[in-house]
Structure formats: C-alpha cells, structure tokens
PDB file of C-alpha atoms and ligand atoms in Angstrom:
ATOM      1  CA  MET A  17      -0.345   0.085   0.005  1.00  0.00           C
ATOM      2  CA  PRO A  18       1.329   3.577  -1.111  1.00  0.00           C
ATOM      3  CA  LEU A  19       1.202   6.441   1.085  1.00  0.00           C
ATOM      4  CA  GLU A  20      -1.789   8.955   0.241  1.00  0.00           C
ATOM      5  CA  ILE A  21      -1.024  11.918   1.468  1.00  0.00           C
ATOM      6  CA  VAL A  22      -2.891  15.393   1.958  1.00  0.00           C
ATOM      7  CA  THR A  23      -1.713  18.717   1.307  1.00  0.00           C
ATOM      8  CA  VAL A  24      -4.405  20.747   4.334  1.00  0.00           C
ATOM      9  CA  PRO A  25      -3.565  24.365   3.696  1.00  0.00           C
ATOM     10  CA  CYS A  26      -3.606  26.098   7.686  1.00  0.00           C
ATOM     11  CA  LEU A  27      -3.862  29.576   8.988  1.00  0.00           C
ATOM     12  CA  LYS A  28      -2.794  32.732   6.164  1.00  0.00           C
ATOM     13  CA  ASP A  29       0.017  30.636   4.378  1.00  0.00           C
ATOM     14  CA  ASN A  30       0.813  27.214   6.544  1.00  0.00           C
ATOM     15  CA  TYR A  31       0.512  23.632   5.288  1.00  0.00           C
ATOM     16  CA  ALA A  32      -0.195  20.189   6.788  1.00  0.00           C
ATOM     17  CA  TYR A  33      -0.040  16.973   5.702  1.00  0.00           C
ATOM     18  CA  LEU A  34      -1.954  13.759   6.399  1.00  0.00           C
ATOM     19  CA  VAL A  35      -0.454  10.870   5.920  1.00  0.00           C
ATOM     20  CA  ARG A  36      -2.561   7.544   5.172  1.00  0.00           C
ATOM     21  CA  GLY A  37      -0.124   4.593   5.479  1.00  0.00           C
ATOM     22  CA  PRO A  38      -0.772   0.791   6.262  1.00  0.00           C
ATOM     23  CA  ASP A  39      -0.365   1.543  10.258  1.00  0.00           C
ATOM     24  CA  GLY A  40      -2.493   4.474  10.299  1.00  0.00           C
ATOM     25  CA  ILE A  41      -3.001   8.252   9.445  1.00  0.00           C
ATOM     26  CA  CYS A  42      -0.361  10.720  10.996  1.00  0.00           C
ATOM     27  CA  LEU A  43      -0.475  14.387  10.999  1.00  0.00           C
ATOM     28  CA  ILE A  44       2.935  16.440   9.827  1.00  0.00           C
ATOM     29  CA  ASP A  45       2.415  19.736  12.291  1.00  0.00           C
ATOM     30  CA  ALA A  46      -0.610  21.241  13.614  1.00  0.00           C
ATOM     31  CA  PRO A  47      -1.253  24.574  13.108  1.00  0.00           C
ATOM     32  CA  GLU A  48      -4.746  25.293  14.039  1.00  0.00           C
ATOM     33  CA  ALA A  49      -7.391  22.739  13.873  1.00  0.00           C
ATOM     34  CA  GLY A  50     -10.330  23.238  11.731  1.00  0.00           C
ATOM     35  CA  PRO A  51      -9.541  21.985   8.707  1.00  0.00           C
ATOM     36  CA  ILE A  52      -7.486  19.401   9.629  1.00  0.00           C
ATOM     37  CA  ILE A  53     -10.613  17.893  11.224  1.00  0.00           C
ATOM     38  CA  ALA A  54     -12.383  18.769   8.005  1.00  0.00           C
ATOM     39  CA  ALA A  55      -9.679  16.922   5.839  1.00  0.00           C
ATOM     40  CA  LEU A  56      -9.780  14.006   8.035  1.00  0.00           C
ATOM     41  CA  GLU A  57     -14.088  14.025   8.512  1.00  0.00           C
ATOM     42  CA  SER A  58     -14.681  14.545   4.893  1.00  0.00           C
ATOM     43  CA  ARG A  59     -12.372  10.968   4.256  1.00  0.00           C
ATOM     44  CA  GLY A  60     -14.024   9.641   7.001  1.00  0.00           C
ATOM     45  CA  TRP A  61     -10.571   8.901   8.536  1.00  0.00           C
ATOM     46  CA  HIS A  62      -9.331   9.220  12.225  1.00  0.00           C
ATOM     47  CA  LEU A  63      -5.995  10.348  13.287  1.00  0.00           C
ATOM     48  CA  ASP A  64      -3.112   8.191  15.318  1.00  0.00           C
ATOM     49  CA  THR A  65      -0.511  10.602  15.396  1.00  0.00           C
ATOM     50  CA  ILE A  66       0.731  14.169  15.362  1.00  0.00           C
ATOM     51  CA  LEU A  67       4.236  14.077  14.323  1.00  0.00           C
ATOM     52  CA  ILE A  68       5.201  17.768  15.609  1.00  0.00           C
ATOM     53  CA  THR A  69       8.667  19.832  13.626  1.00  0.00           C
ATOM     54  CA  HIS A  70       9.539  22.521  15.468  1.00  0.00           C
ATOM     55  CA  HIS A  71       8.209  24.534  18.483  1.00  0.00           C
ATOM     56  CA  HIS A  72       6.362  27.170  16.528  1.00  0.00           C
ATOM     57  CA  HIS A  73       2.682  28.630  17.364  1.00  0.00           C
ATOM     58  CA  ASP A  74       2.018  28.372  13.544  1.00  0.00           C
ATOM     59  CA  HIS A  75       3.203  24.395  13.375  1.00  0.00           C
ATOM     60  CA  VAL A  76       1.727  23.477  17.284  1.00  0.00           C
ATOM     61  CA  GLY A  77      -1.134  25.691  17.868  1.00  0.00           C
ATOM     62  CA  GLY A  78      -3.756  22.466  17.110  1.00  0.00           C
ATOM     63  CA  VAL A  79      -2.274  19.607  18.960  1.00  0.00           C
ATOM     64  CA  GLU A  80      -3.971  20.141  21.781  1.00  0.00           C
ATOM     65  CA  GLU A  81      -7.507  20.427  19.946  1.00  0.00           C
ATOM     66  CA  LEU A  82      -6.829  17.279  17.690  1.00  0.00           C
ATOM     67  CA  ARG A  83      -5.507  15.682  20.816  1.00  0.00           C
ATOM     68  CA  ALA A  84      -8.571  16.284  22.832  1.00  0.00           C
ATOM     69  CA  LYS A  85     -10.800  14.942  19.826  1.00  0.00           C
ATOM     70  CA  TYR A  86      -9.057  11.929  18.573  1.00  0.00           C
ATOM     71  CA  GLY A  87      -6.836  10.564  21.412  1.00  0.00           C
ATOM     72  CA  CYS A  88      -3.985  10.749  19.114  1.00  0.00           C
ATOM     73  CA  GLU A  89      -0.703  10.030  20.392  1.00  0.00           C
ATOM     74  CA  VAL A  90       2.038  13.617  19.806  1.00  0.00           C
ATOM     75  CA  MET A  91       5.472  13.161  19.028  1.00  0.00           C
ATOM     76  CA  GLY A  92       8.607  15.708  18.711  1.00  0.00           C
ATOM     77  CA  PRO A  93      11.055  17.220  19.083  1.00  0.00           C
ATOM     78  CA  LYS A  94      12.829  15.394  22.647  1.00  0.00           C
ATOM     79  CA  ALA A  95      15.144  19.437  22.184  1.00  0.00           C
ATOM     80  CA  GLU A  96      12.489  21.517  21.939  1.00  0.00           C
ATOM     81  CA  GLU A  97      10.025  19.526  24.756  1.00  0.00           C
ATOM     82  CA  ALA A  98      10.013  22.215  26.865  1.00  0.00           C
ATOM     83  CA  ARG A  99       8.493  24.528  24.891  1.00  0.00           C
ATOM     84  CA  LEU A 100       5.778  21.673  23.271  1.00  0.00           C
ATOM     85  CA  PRO A 101       2.667  20.381  24.070  1.00  0.00           C
ATOM     86  CA  ARG A 102       2.534  16.915  25.492  1.00  0.00           C
ATOM     87  CA  LEU A 103       5.110  14.715  24.064  1.00  0.00           C
ATOM     88  CA  ASP A 104       3.921  10.795  24.034  1.00  0.00           C
ATOM     89  CA  LEU A 105       6.929  10.346  22.874  1.00  0.00           C
ATOM     90  CA  ALA A 106      10.297  12.523  22.655  1.00  0.00           C
ATOM     91  CA  LEU A 107      12.392  12.197  19.522  1.00  0.00           C
ATOM     92  CA  VAL A 108      16.112  12.635  18.491  1.00  0.00           C
ATOM     93  CA  ASP A 109      17.865  12.261  15.166  1.00  0.00           C
ATOM     94  CA  GLY A 110      17.798   8.691  13.611  1.00  0.00           C
ATOM     95  CA  ASP A 111      14.655   7.932  15.743  1.00  0.00           C
ATOM     96  CA  ALA A 112      12.780   5.307  13.493  1.00  0.00           C
ATOM     97  CA  GLY A 113       9.148   4.245  13.084  1.00  0.00           C
ATOM     98  CA  GLY A 114       6.178   2.701  11.204  1.00  0.00           C
ATOM     99  CA  GLU A 115       6.083  -0.150   8.773  1.00  0.00           C
ATOM    100  CA  GLY A 116       6.504  -0.207   4.711  1.00  0.00           C
ATOM    101  CA  ALA A 117       5.729   2.977   2.524  1.00  0.00           C
ATOM    102  CA  ALA A 118       4.826   5.000   6.461  1.00  0.00           C
ATOM    103  CA  TYR A 119       8.126   4.032   7.493  1.00  0.00           C
ATOM    104  CA  THR A 120       9.240   7.356   9.180  1.00  0.00           C
ATOM    105  CA  VAL A 121      12.974   8.605  10.448  1.00  0.00           C
ATOM    106  CA  ALA A 122      13.507  12.051  12.273  1.00  0.00           C
ATOM    107  CA  LEU A 123      16.601  14.044  10.857  1.00  0.00           C
ATOM    108  CA  ALA A 124      17.862  16.861  13.039  1.00  0.00           C
ATOM    109  CA  VAL A 125      17.592  19.743  10.667  1.00  0.00           C
ATOM    110  CA  PRO A 126      18.821  22.666  13.681  1.00  0.00           C
ATOM    111  CA  GLY A 127      19.054  26.489  12.192  1.00  0.00           C
ATOM    112  CA  HIS A 128      15.161  27.865  11.932  1.00  0.00           C
ATOM    113  CA  THR A 129      14.847  26.263  15.470  1.00  0.00           C
ATOM    114  CA  LEU A 130      17.198  24.459  17.490  1.00  0.00           C
ATOM    115  CA  GLY A 131      15.544  21.486  17.740  1.00  0.00           C
ATOM    116  CA  HIS A 132      13.548  21.410  14.230  1.00  0.00           C
ATOM    117  CA  LEU A 133      13.508  17.652  12.910  1.00  0.00           C
ATOM    118  CA  ALA A 134      12.503  16.623   9.373  1.00  0.00           C
ATOM    119  CA  TYR A 135      10.617  13.964   8.532  1.00  0.00           C
ATOM    120  CA  HIS A 136      11.774  11.668   6.220  1.00  0.00           C
ATOM    121  CA  PHE A 137       9.973   8.555   4.467  1.00  0.00           C
ATOM    122  CA  PRO A 138      12.385   6.648   2.474  1.00  0.00           C
ATOM    123  CA  ASN A 139      10.410   3.901   0.875  1.00  0.00           C
ATOM    124  CA  ALA A 140       7.516   7.010  -0.222  1.00  0.00           C
ATOM    125  CA  GLY A 141      10.075   9.142  -1.506  1.00  0.00           C
ATOM    126  CA  ALA A 142       8.979  11.931   0.731  1.00  0.00           C
ATOM    127  CA  VAL A 143      10.405  14.261   3.089  1.00  0.00           C
ATOM    128  CA  PHE A 144       8.496  16.739   5.522  1.00  0.00           C
ATOM    129  CA  THR A 145      10.638  20.135   6.108  1.00  0.00           C
ATOM    130  CA  ALA A 146       8.512  22.723   7.416  1.00  0.00           C
ATOM    131  CA  ASP A 147      10.787  25.477   7.435  1.00  0.00           C
ATOM    132  CA  SER A 148      13.872  23.748   7.364  1.00  0.00           C
ATOM    133  CA  LEU A 149      14.525  23.144   3.388  1.00  0.00           C
ATOM    134  CA  MET A 150      11.475  24.801   1.716  1.00  0.00           C
ATOM    135  CA  ALA A 151      10.759  25.572  -1.877  1.00  0.00           C
ATOM    136  CA  LEU A 152      13.006  28.173  -3.474  1.00  0.00           C
ATOM    137  CA  GLY A 153      13.752  28.762   0.057  1.00  0.00           C
ATOM    138  CA  CYS A 154      14.515  28.015   3.675  1.00  0.00           C
ATOM    139  CA  GLY A 155      13.152  28.836   7.301  1.00  0.00           C
ATOM    140  CA  ARG A 156      15.286  31.989   8.756  1.00  0.00           C
ATOM    141  CA  ILE A 157      17.741  31.596  11.285  1.00  0.00           C
ATOM    142  CA  PHE A 158      16.086  32.343  14.465  1.00  0.00           C
ATOM    143  CA  GLU A 159      17.515  30.088  16.884  1.00  0.00           C
ATOM    144  CA  GLY A 160      20.896  28.789  15.103  1.00  0.00           C
ATOM    145  CA  THR A 161      23.883  29.900  13.066  1.00  0.00           C
ATOM    146  CA  ALA A 162      24.240  30.033   9.301  1.00  0.00           C
ATOM    147  CA  PRO A 163      26.618  27.122   9.244  1.00  0.00           C
ATOM    148  CA  MET A 164      24.605  25.057  11.293  1.00  0.00           C
ATOM    149  CA  MET A 165      21.321  25.490   8.956  1.00  0.00           C
ATOM    150  CA  TRP A 166      23.813  24.878   6.016  1.00  0.00           C
ATOM    151  CA  HIS A 167      25.075  21.738   7.604  1.00  0.00           C
ATOM    152  CA  SER A 168      21.184  20.981   8.278  1.00  0.00           C
ATOM    153  CA  LEU A 169      20.376  22.064   4.039  1.00  0.00           C
ATOM    154  CA  GLN A 170      22.837  19.808   2.990  1.00  0.00           C
ATOM    155  CA  ARG A 171      22.009  16.722   4.622  1.00  0.00           C
ATOM    156  CA  LEU A 172      18.520  17.020   3.243  1.00  0.00           C
ATOM    157  CA  ALA A 173      20.232  18.186  -0.320  1.00  0.00           C
ATOM    158  CA  ALA A 174      21.666  14.461  -0.243  1.00  0.00           C
ATOM    159  CA  LEU A 175      18.601  12.852  -0.146  1.00  0.00           C
ATOM    160  CA  PRO A 176      17.516  10.682  -3.073  1.00  0.00           C
ATOM    161  CA  PRO A 177      17.720  13.694  -5.310  1.00  0.00           C
ATOM    162  CA  GLU A 178      13.560  12.240  -6.829  1.00  0.00           C
ATOM    163  CA  THR A 179      12.643  12.631  -3.198  1.00  0.00           C
ATOM    164  CA  LEU A 180       9.012  14.583  -2.847  1.00  0.00           C
ATOM    165  CA  VAL A 181       9.503  17.962  -0.409  1.00  0.00           C
ATOM    166  CA  TYR A 182       6.514  18.383   1.296  1.00  0.00           C
ATOM    167  CA  SER A 183       7.037  21.907   3.171  1.00  0.00           C
ATOM    168  CA  GLY A 184       6.171  24.215   5.794  1.00  0.00           C
ATOM    169  CA  HIS A 185       4.801  27.627   3.959  1.00  0.00           C
ATOM    170  CA  GLU A 186       3.548  28.907   0.347  1.00  0.00           C
ATOM    171  CA  TYR A 187       6.522  30.890   0.276  1.00  0.00           C
ATOM    172  CA  THR A 188       7.327  29.849  -3.047  1.00  0.00           C
ATOM    173  CA  ALA A 189       6.353  33.058  -5.489  1.00  0.00           C
ATOM    174  CA  GLY A 190       8.740  35.308  -2.888  1.00  0.00           C
ATOM    175  CA  ASN A 191      11.056  32.688  -2.829  1.00  0.00           C
ATOM    176  CA  ALA A 192      11.446  32.642  -6.548  1.00  0.00           C
ATOM    177  CA  LYS A 193      11.823  36.502  -6.710  1.00  0.00           C
ATOM    178  CA  PHE A 194      14.542  36.388  -4.656  1.00  0.00           C
ATOM    179  CA  ALA A 195      15.953  33.567  -6.239  1.00  0.00           C
ATOM    180  CA  LEU A 196      16.107  35.768  -9.470  1.00  0.00           C
ATOM    181  CA  THR A 197      17.894  38.302  -8.269  1.00  0.00           C
ATOM    182  CA  ILE A 198      20.956  35.401  -7.431  1.00  0.00           C
ATOM    183  CA  GLU A 199      20.762  33.937 -10.076  1.00  0.00           C
ATOM    184  CA  PRO A 200      19.104  35.959 -13.217  1.00  0.00           C
ATOM    185  CA  GLY A 201      20.038  33.559 -15.749  1.00  0.00           C
ATOM    186  CA  ASN A 202      20.027  30.319 -14.936  1.00  0.00           C
ATOM    187  CA  PRO A 203      17.221  29.056 -17.075  1.00  0.00           C
ATOM    188  CA  ALA A 204      15.666  26.100 -14.731  1.00  0.00           C
ATOM    189  CA  LEU A 205      15.356  28.894 -11.708  1.00  0.00           C
ATOM    190  CA  ILE A 206      13.455  30.939 -14.927  1.00  0.00           C
ATOM    191  CA  SER A 207      11.619  28.316 -16.040  1.00  0.00           C
ATOM    192  CA  ARG A 208      10.133  27.192 -12.549  1.00  0.00           C
ATOM    193  CA  ALA A 209       9.487  30.584 -11.621  1.00  0.00           C
ATOM    194  CA  GLU A 210       6.861  30.542 -14.616  1.00  0.00           C
ATOM    195  CA  ARG A 211       5.359  27.644 -13.212  1.00  0.00           C
ATOM    196  CA  VAL A 212       4.853  29.130  -9.501  1.00  0.00           C
ATOM    197  CA  ALA A 213       3.375  32.282 -11.200  1.00  0.00           C
ATOM    198  CA  ALA A 214       1.147  29.875 -13.533  1.00  0.00           C
ATOM    199  CA  SER A 215      -0.206  27.536  -9.693  1.00  0.00           C
ATOM    200  CA  ARG A 216      -0.317  30.547  -7.767  1.00  0.00           C
ATOM    201  CA  ALA A 217      -2.337  32.186 -10.230  1.00  0.00           C
ATOM    202  CA  ARG A 218      -4.974  29.274 -10.071  1.00  0.00           C
ATOM    203  CA  GLY A 219      -4.949  28.897  -6.735  1.00  0.00           C
ATOM    204  CA  GLU A 220      -2.645  25.647  -6.795  1.00  0.00           C
ATOM    205  CA  PRO A 221      -0.490  24.595  -4.142  1.00  0.00           C
ATOM    206  CA  THR A 222       3.577  24.882  -5.235  1.00  0.00           C
ATOM    207  CA  VAL A 223       4.238  22.270  -2.844  1.00  0.00           C
ATOM    208  CA  PRO A 224       5.432  19.198  -2.997  1.00  0.00           C
ATOM    209  CA  SER A 225       8.353  19.973  -5.078  1.00  0.00           C
ATOM    210  CA  LEU A 226      10.823  17.733  -6.189  1.00  0.00           C
ATOM    211  CA  LEU A 227      14.252  17.951  -4.354  1.00  0.00           C
ATOM    212  CA  SER A 228      16.208  17.158  -7.871  1.00  0.00           C
ATOM    213  CA  GLU A 229      14.519  21.068  -8.838  1.00  0.00           C
ATOM    214  CA  GLU A 230      15.501  22.551  -5.647  1.00  0.00           C
ATOM    215  CA  LEU A 231      19.030  21.355  -5.995  1.00  0.00           C
ATOM    216  CA  ALA A 232      18.465  22.805  -9.320  1.00  0.00           C
ATOM    217  CA  THR A 233      16.837  26.193  -8.537  1.00  0.00           C
ATOM    218  CA  ASN A 234      17.167  26.942  -4.626  1.00  0.00           C
ATOM    219  CA  PRO A 235      19.858  29.760  -4.044  1.00  0.00           C
ATOM    220  CA  PHE A 236      20.653  28.200  -0.578  1.00  0.00           C
ATOM    221  CA  LEU A 237      21.050  24.685  -1.936  1.00  0.00           C
ATOM    222  CA  ARG A 238      23.050  26.247  -4.593  1.00  0.00           C
ATOM    223  CA  ALA A 239      25.635  28.602  -2.364  1.00  0.00           C
ATOM    224  CA  GLY A 240      28.404  26.313  -2.279  1.00  0.00           C
ATOM    225  CA  ARG A 241      28.852  26.048  -6.566  1.00  0.00           C
ATOM    226  CA  ALA A 242      31.509  28.350  -7.573  1.00  0.00           C
ATOM    227  CA  GLU A 243      29.029  29.713 -10.390  1.00  0.00           C
ATOM    228  CA  VAL A 244      26.741  31.524  -7.548  1.00  0.00           C
ATOM    229  CA  LYS A 245      29.813  32.828  -5.576  1.00  0.00           C
ATOM    230  CA  ALA A 246      30.927  34.765  -8.052  1.00  0.00           C
ATOM    231  CA  ALA A 247      27.258  36.352  -8.483  1.00  0.00           C
ATOM    232  CA  ILE A 248      27.206  37.457  -5.253  1.00  0.00           C
ATOM    233  CA  GLY A 249      30.975  38.650  -5.162  1.00  0.00           C
ATOM    234  CA  MET A 250      31.873  35.883  -2.986  1.00  0.00           C
ATOM    235  CA  ALA A 251      34.563  33.952  -4.534  1.00  0.00           C
ATOM    236  CA  GLY A 252      37.101  32.174  -2.517  1.00  0.00           C
ATOM    237  CA  ALA A 253      34.319  32.755  -0.074  1.00  0.00           C
ATOM    238  CA  THR A 254      33.811  29.157   1.702  1.00  0.00           C
ATOM    239  CA  ASP A 255      30.110  27.688   1.122  1.00  0.00           C
ATOM    240  CA  ALA A 256      28.590  28.291   4.714  1.00  0.00           C
ATOM    241  CA  GLU A 257      29.829  32.038   3.936  1.00  0.00           C
ATOM    242  CA  SER A 258      28.395  32.709   0.428  1.00  0.00           C
ATOM    243  CA  PHE A 259      25.255  30.681   2.175  1.00  0.00           C
ATOM    244  CA  ALA A 260      24.931  32.701   5.059  1.00  0.00           C
ATOM    245  CA  GLU A 261      25.500  35.744   2.536  1.00  0.00           C
ATOM    246  CA  ILE A 262      22.405  34.775   0.642  1.00  0.00           C
ATOM    247  CA  ARG A 263      19.972  34.700   3.864  1.00  0.00           C
ATOM    248  CA  ARG A 264      21.382  37.740   4.817  1.00  0.00           C
ATOM    249  CA  ARG A 265      19.963  39.828   1.550  1.00  0.00           C
ATOM    250  CA  LYS A 266      16.408  37.172   1.478  1.00  0.00           C
ATOM    251  CA  ASP A 267      16.088  38.888   5.039  1.00  0.00           C
ATOM    252  CA  ALA A 268      16.619  42.362   3.613  1.00  0.00           C
ATOM    253  CA  PHE A 269      14.164  41.487   0.543  1.00  0.00           C
TER     254      PHE A 269
HETATM  255 ZN1   ZN B  28       9.461  28.246  11.897  1.00  0.00          ZN
HETATM  256 FE1   FE B  29       6.073  28.615  10.606  1.00  0.00          FE
END
C-alpha cells in the first residue's frame, strides 16, 4: 500500500500534511485544528499520530484540540520538549518507526530553531521539512547559526534527488522573486518561476517540489557552487559564508 498524502492549507500560508499509511494516519504539524478536522472527516479518517517539526505556534497551535478529539499520540523533538505540547514520544536524530511506506526517520535539521526535525519517509520518497528546506527557499535562522543551517540543508540535499519535499509554508512565489536576484540567468530557475506564478494564479499549492528541482534552482542549496559565489561577489568564500550572505540578503529582501 503506497502512502496517501493530503495537503491541508491552514492559517494564512501554512501547510499541514495528512499521511495515510499501512499502520494508520499521521499528521505532520498542526497549525490549527479546524481545517485538519475537516480534511479528516470528509474522508472518514481517524487521526492516530501527530509528528511535530518544531515549537513555533504556527506548527503546533492545533495539537491540543486534535489530541482531545482523537486521543492521538503526539511526537516531536526532544530538544524542544519544554516548549512543546506534552509529547508521548520525544524524538532525536535517527529515531525511526512505522512500517512499509510509512517507515519514518527523524532527521535533525537545526537552524530555524535548534531542535527542528524533518521527517523522511525513505520507502515513499518523501520528506517533510517544515521551515528548514522550503520550495525555492529555507526558513529564517532564528535560533541557530548560518553554518548550522547550511549543514542541515546539506543533509536534506543528500537525500535521493527524486524525493518529494513537503515544506511548511506557501512562500514560493516570493522566494522565486528573490532567487532570480541571485541567479537571473539560470534557465531552470526562470522556467520554475513561471510555473510557480501560473500555479499561484490558479490558486494551487506549489508544494511538494522535487529535490532535484530544488538542487537546480534553490539559491540556498546552490550557495556552494562557484558560479553562485561569483554572482554574489564572494568567489573564494567558504560554502557556509556564501550561504550566510544569501540568507542575509533574503532577510532584507
Ligand atoms: Zn517556524
Ligand atoms: Fe512556520
């Protein structure tokens, strides 16, 4: 049985994801309960597990209402346990569970927050990255350092290129505008920016995205490339320095 993944728009521009596998239904992040309950009820589904990526309110605001309604198990990063709703299972890097297509590995991807986890479903070719790697972007560095975030992105970049990346926000159109300031002549980026604009004009989500496409177009994954360093006037800089400069420019964009 393959995974069935449902994208649930929440709040202003967040995404939660329902994942239906052979051992039940799990939710990646709970920005708010209402749209998630509606998505479950319209399918006749019961929620078994919530996997939390990080402590920000726009990823956990719906946890308690969902727990009260479904009695689901809540799992999330042990490193952020003190700032999270009560965890039934506190996870660290490398923790794994689930069967078949739902087999899941927690990956530590600190930077946006210090305990941020991504959830990799290797048998299904999917990774849920929330505010670490995003479509054409990455999360702001609120708690970590640029070298830490760069290392986290490198871990995600090393997954199989056919992996589908499910990130936590619909920021892609703005990210595309910024990416074009870094690599205005990148043909893959130009064509992706056009497709993103067309999807948004139709009101469609731009997630998930293919990791291979992120590698070809996302300036934050491409910071180590010589042509990108040259384009930002940082030939000779380390990869992490180049990444830090691109992140700094995006913060000011
Ligand atoms: Zn966040
Ligand atoms: Fe967020």
